[in-house]
Amino acid sequence: MRPPGAYKISARARTFEALQHPSLRSARRVRRILDSLRTEIVEGGEVRIRRVIKDPREVFRLELEMPALGYQRVTLLDRESLEALLKADDVLARVSASALGG
């Protein structure tokens, strides 16, 4: 049994998130996902990007493989999110032109 007054400190920052407007929560979530992807790409992993849906909205599949960890991450991104991810120079250097399938 947990003693009274024992709380997870990391959860406190997100308690007020439920009170925010849904569009703000969504934008914050997208930023966290892109930051996580950016970090993993820079750390060194094989990246493949393919367009999976063209109409009515472009959707891209980003596959990130980290063989040293036995880890594969697949994320679906829209055009805006992909462009925001590729704006960083260190990410763009890791993603070769051959990884961008269209």
Short mmCIF file of C-alpha atoms in Angstrom, two decimals:
data_model
loop_
_atom_site.label_atom_id
_atom_site.label_comp_id
_atom_site.label_asym_id
_atom_site.label_seq_id
_atom_site.Cartn_x
_atom_site.Cartn_y
_atom_site.Cartn_z
CA MET A 1 0.00 0.00 0.00
CA ARG A 2 1.28 3.43 -0.92
CA PRO A 3 1.75 5.89 1.96
CA PRO A 4 -0.51 8.97 1.88
CA GLY A 5 0.99 11.92 0.07
CA ALA A 6 3.11 9.81 -2.31
CA TYR A 7 2.48 11.11 -5.80
CA LYS A 8 4.23 10.83 -9.10
CA ILE A 9 5.79 14.20 -9.83
CA SER A 10 5.98 13.58 -13.59
CA ALA A 11 2.18 13.27 -13.84
CA ARG A 12 1.57 16.69 -12.32
CA ALA A 13 2.47 18.58 -15.49
CA ARG A 14 -0.18 16.73 -17.47
CA THR A 15 -3.01 17.08 -14.96
CA PHE A 16 -3.89 20.51 -16.28
CA GLU A 17 -3.65 19.32 -19.87
CA ALA A 18 -7.18 17.91 -19.66
CA LEU A 19 -8.49 21.42 -19.02
CA GLN A 20 -6.97 22.82 -22.23
CA HIS A 21 -8.74 23.16 -25.55
CA PRO A 22 -8.49 19.94 -27.63
CA SER A 23 -6.61 21.67 -30.44
CA LEU A 24 -3.92 22.84 -27.98
CA ARG A 25 -3.61 19.33 -26.53
CA SER A 26 -3.29 17.89 -30.02
CA ALA A 27 -0.60 20.38 -31.05
CA ARG A 28 1.36 19.63 -27.88
CA ARG A 29 1.12 15.89 -28.50
CA VAL A 30 2.36 16.31 -32.10
CA ARG A 31 5.33 18.36 -30.84
CA ARG A 32 6.24 15.63 -28.33
CA ILE A 33 6.04 12.92 -31.02
CA LEU A 34 8.17 14.94 -33.46
CA ASP A 35 10.74 15.67 -30.75
CA SER A 36 10.93 11.97 -29.91
CA LEU A 37 11.35 11.04 -33.59
CA ARG A 38 13.99 13.73 -34.08
CA THR A 39 15.99 12.42 -31.11
CA GLU A 40 15.85 8.81 -32.30
CA ILE A 41 16.82 9.71 -35.87
CA VAL A 42 19.82 11.76 -34.71
CA GLU A 43 20.95 8.95 -32.37
CA GLY A 44 21.41 6.81 -35.42
CA GLY A 45 18.89 4.59 -37.01
CA GLU A 46 17.95 3.56 -40.49
CA VAL A 47 15.07 5.70 -41.74
CA ARG A 48 12.65 4.96 -44.57
CA ILE A 49 9.83 7.30 -45.59
CA ARG A 50 7.05 6.32 -47.98
CA ARG A 51 3.82 7.97 -49.04
CA VAL A 52 0.96 5.58 -48.31
CA ILE A 53 -2.10 7.74 -49.07
CA LYS A 54 -2.30 10.55 -51.61
CA ASP A 55 -5.94 11.67 -51.54
CA PRO A 56 -7.78 13.32 -49.81
CA ARG A 57 -4.80 14.02 -47.54
CA GLU A 58 -1.20 12.91 -47.96
CA VAL A 59 -0.06 10.46 -45.31
CA PHE A 60 3.52 9.24 -44.98
CA ARG A 61 4.85 6.16 -43.21
CA LEU A 62 8.11 6.75 -41.38
CA GLU A 63 9.96 3.56 -40.45
CA LEU A 64 12.84 3.89 -38.02
CA GLU A 65 15.01 0.85 -37.39
CA MET A 66 17.59 0.65 -34.64
CA PRO A 67 19.22 -2.80 -35.07
CA ALA A 68 21.56 -2.36 -32.12
CA LEU A 69 18.52 -2.21 -29.84
CA GLY A 70 16.39 -4.66 -31.81
CA TYR A 71 13.84 -1.89 -32.18
CA GLN A 72 11.58 -0.75 -35.01
CA ARG A 73 9.22 2.22 -34.84
CA VAL A 74 6.54 2.94 -37.42
CA THR A 75 4.79 6.30 -37.38
CA LEU A 76 2.21 7.79 -39.75
CA LEU A 77 2.65 11.51 -40.43
CA ASP A 78 0.84 14.05 -42.56
CA ARG A 79 2.68 16.38 -44.94
CA GLU A 80 2.95 19.26 -42.42
CA SER A 81 4.38 17.07 -39.67
CA LEU A 82 6.89 15.45 -42.01
CA GLU A 83 8.08 18.84 -43.25
CA ALA A 84 8.40 20.08 -39.65
CA LEU A 85 10.48 17.01 -38.82
CA LEU A 86 12.76 17.47 -41.84
CA LYS A 87 13.38 21.17 -41.12
CA ALA A 88 16.09 20.29 -38.62
CA ASP A 89 19.48 20.10 -40.35
CA ASP A 90 20.71 17.16 -38.28
CA VAL A 91 17.62 15.11 -39.21
CA LEU A 92 17.87 16.04 -42.88
CA ALA A 93 21.50 14.93 -42.91
CA ARG A 94 20.50 11.49 -41.56
CA VAL A 95 17.62 11.01 -43.98
CA SER A 96 19.05 10.37 -47.42
CA ALA A 97 17.23 11.08 -50.66
CA SER A 98 16.80 7.37 -51.19
CA ALA A 99 14.80 7.14 -47.96
CA LEU A 100 12.19 9.52 -49.37
CA GLY A 101 9.91 7.37 -51.47
CA GLY A 102 7.07 8.94 -53.36
#
